Amino acid sequence: MIPNSLRQRGRILLLAVLCLGPWNSAQAQEPASPPWLVGVSLGIPRAYGQSVSAAALASMHWTHYRPNRLTFDGSLGIMPRHLGEGGLALAVRPALAIPIKFTNDLLLMPVLGGTLGSLSWPRSTGSTVGYHTGLAVMLFEPERFGLRLGVTRHEFRKNREPVWLFEVGLTRRP
């Protein structure tokens, strides 16, 4: 015969195990943070009716991937030609975006954000601030990478006309 005190302890232990459940299930149900779309692109600006291939921009993009919701999109670009000539030209574009998921392989992303351009030469420096609006289309392969096509319209205080940037690149699927 089992004493009552042991029976009570056994019932309490069984009740505690049933209430707590497995340890892993609570941790597995926590929402994971959304992944990032990361990509690279080459862009050609167009200003005053002419393409400016000398100002080609090599960029890296980051988008916090939350389909159909407002999220962060950012880009950091350099102008390789200026590096070869001893200068440094940078473009930083933080933005808000809505990655609209049409299918698993097609993403359309309107963006709105700021633009900061900076140019540094051995004897002079300069910078400009503005804003941009744009649209990117991402076509993904069944594997991990996809094609990114983008166009952005940049408005700067010092320019009379907008600068258009046409980009082609690759993006890693989340």
PDB file of C-alpha atoms in Angstrom, residues 39-107:
ATOM      1  CA  GLY A  39      21.284  41.836 -52.946  1.00  0.00           C
ATOM      2  CA  VAL A  40      23.743  43.643 -55.173  1.00  0.00           C
ATOM      3  CA  SER A  41      23.068  45.743 -58.245  1.00  0.00           C
ATOM      4  CA  LEU A  42      24.604  47.955 -60.871  1.00  0.00           C
ATOM      5  CA  GLY A  43      22.789  51.200 -61.638  1.00  0.00           C
ATOM      6  CA  ILE A  44      23.077  53.811 -64.370  1.00  0.00           C
ATOM      7  CA  PRO A  45      21.771  57.303 -63.550  1.00  0.00           C
ATOM      8  CA  ARG A  46      19.965  59.482 -66.065  1.00  0.00           C
ATOM      9  CA  ALA A  47      19.987  63.245 -65.568  1.00  0.00           C
ATOM     10  CA  TYR A  48      18.982  66.128 -67.827  1.00  0.00           C
ATOM     11  CA  GLY A  49      17.862  63.698 -70.521  1.00  0.00           C
ATOM     12  CA  GLN A  50      21.162  61.783 -70.746  1.00  0.00           C
ATOM     13  CA  SER A  51      22.471  58.542 -69.272  1.00  0.00           C
ATOM     14  CA  VAL A  52      25.620  59.136 -67.255  1.00  0.00           C
ATOM     15  CA  SER A  53      27.584  55.867 -67.449  1.00  0.00           C
ATOM     16  CA  ALA A  54      30.607  57.561 -65.828  1.00  0.00           C
ATOM     17  CA  ALA A  55      28.500  57.798 -62.654  1.00  0.00           C
ATOM     18  CA  ALA A  56      27.534  54.089 -62.626  1.00  0.00           C
ATOM     19  CA  LEU A  57      26.667  52.962 -59.114  1.00  0.00           C
ATOM     20  CA  ALA A  58      27.490  49.563 -57.568  1.00  0.00           C
ATOM     21  CA  SER A  59      25.086  49.023 -54.660  1.00  0.00           C
ATOM     22  CA  MET A  60      24.204  46.607 -51.901  1.00  0.00           C
ATOM     23  CA  HIS A  61      20.541  46.402 -50.793  1.00  0.00           C
ATOM     24  CA  TRP A  62      18.895  45.219 -47.572  1.00  0.00           C
ATOM     25  CA  THR A  63      15.155  44.780 -47.167  1.00  0.00           C
ATOM     26  CA  HIS A  64      13.511  43.518 -43.986  1.00  0.00           C
ATOM     27  CA  TYR A  65      11.238  40.932 -45.585  1.00  0.00           C
ATOM     28  CA  ARG A  66       7.683  41.201 -44.283  1.00  0.00           C
ATOM     29  CA  PRO A  67       5.338  40.561 -47.231  1.00  0.00           C
ATOM     30  CA  ASN A  68       2.503  43.054 -47.709  1.00  0.00           C
ATOM     31  CA  ARG A  69       3.580  45.168 -44.711  1.00  0.00           C
ATOM     32  CA  LEU A  70       5.471  48.431 -44.342  1.00  0.00           C
ATOM     33  CA  THR A  71       9.134  47.661 -43.699  1.00  0.00           C
ATOM     34  CA  PHE A  72      12.711  48.993 -43.914  1.00  0.00           C
ATOM     35  CA  ASP A  73      14.686  49.047 -47.156  1.00  0.00           C
ATOM     36  CA  GLY A  74      18.218  50.379 -47.398  1.00  0.00           C
ATOM     37  CA  SER A  75      20.998  50.703 -49.920  1.00  0.00           C
ATOM     38  CA  LEU A  76      24.649  51.680 -49.873  1.00  0.00           C
ATOM     39  CA  GLY A  77      26.344  52.421 -53.182  1.00  0.00           C
ATOM     40  CA  ILE A  78      29.728  53.506 -54.482  1.00  0.00           C
ATOM     41  CA  MET A  79      30.830  54.834 -57.855  1.00  0.00           C
ATOM     42  CA  PRO A  80      33.726  52.566 -58.914  1.00  0.00           C
ATOM     43  CA  ARG A  81      35.104  55.017 -61.479  1.00  0.00           C
ATOM     44  CA  HIS A  82      35.732  57.629 -58.785  1.00  0.00           C
ATOM     45  CA  LEU A  83      37.665  55.082 -56.709  1.00  0.00           C
ATOM     46  CA  GLY A  84      39.969  54.488 -59.662  1.00  0.00           C
ATOM     47  CA  GLU A  85      40.592  58.225 -59.955  1.00  0.00           C
ATOM     48  CA  GLY A  86      41.474  58.699 -56.275  1.00  0.00           C
ATOM     49  CA  GLY A  87      38.079  59.915 -55.077  1.00  0.00           C
ATOM     50  CA  LEU A  88      35.235  58.390 -53.140  1.00  0.00           C
ATOM     51  CA  ALA A  89      31.577  58.769 -54.091  1.00  0.00           C
ATOM     52  CA  LEU A  90      28.955  57.231 -51.798  1.00  0.00           C
ATOM     53  CA  ALA A  91      25.175  57.087 -51.897  1.00  0.00           C
ATOM     54  CA  VAL A  92      23.074  56.049 -48.900  1.00  0.00           C
ATOM     55  CA  ARG A  93      19.354  55.410 -49.359  1.00  0.00           C
ATOM     56  CA  PRO A  94      17.278  54.522 -46.274  1.00  0.00           C
ATOM     57  CA  ALA A  95      13.634  53.986 -47.191  1.00  0.00           C
ATOM     58  CA  LEU A  96      10.272  52.552 -46.303  1.00  0.00           C
ATOM     59  CA  ALA A  97       8.965  49.832 -48.589  1.00  0.00           C
ATOM     60  CA  ILE A  98       6.042  47.464 -48.985  1.00  0.00           C
ATOM     61  CA  PRO A  99       7.149  44.122 -50.499  1.00  0.00           C
ATOM     62  CA  ILE A 100       3.974  43.002 -52.297  1.00  0.00           C
ATOM     63  CA  LYS A 101       4.068  39.242 -52.795  1.00  0.00           C
ATOM     64  CA  PHE A 102       2.172  38.254 -55.949  1.00  0.00           C
ATOM     65  CA  THR A 103       3.498  34.681 -56.035  1.00  0.00           C
ATOM     66  CA  ASN A 104       6.342  32.818 -54.336  1.00  0.00           C
ATOM     67  CA  ASP A 105       8.558  33.858 -57.247  1.00  0.00           C
ATOM     68  CA  LEU A 106       7.378  37.445 -57.916  1.00  0.00           C
ATOM     69  CA  LEU A 107       7.735  40.421 -55.592  1.00  0.00           C
TER      70      LEU A 107
END
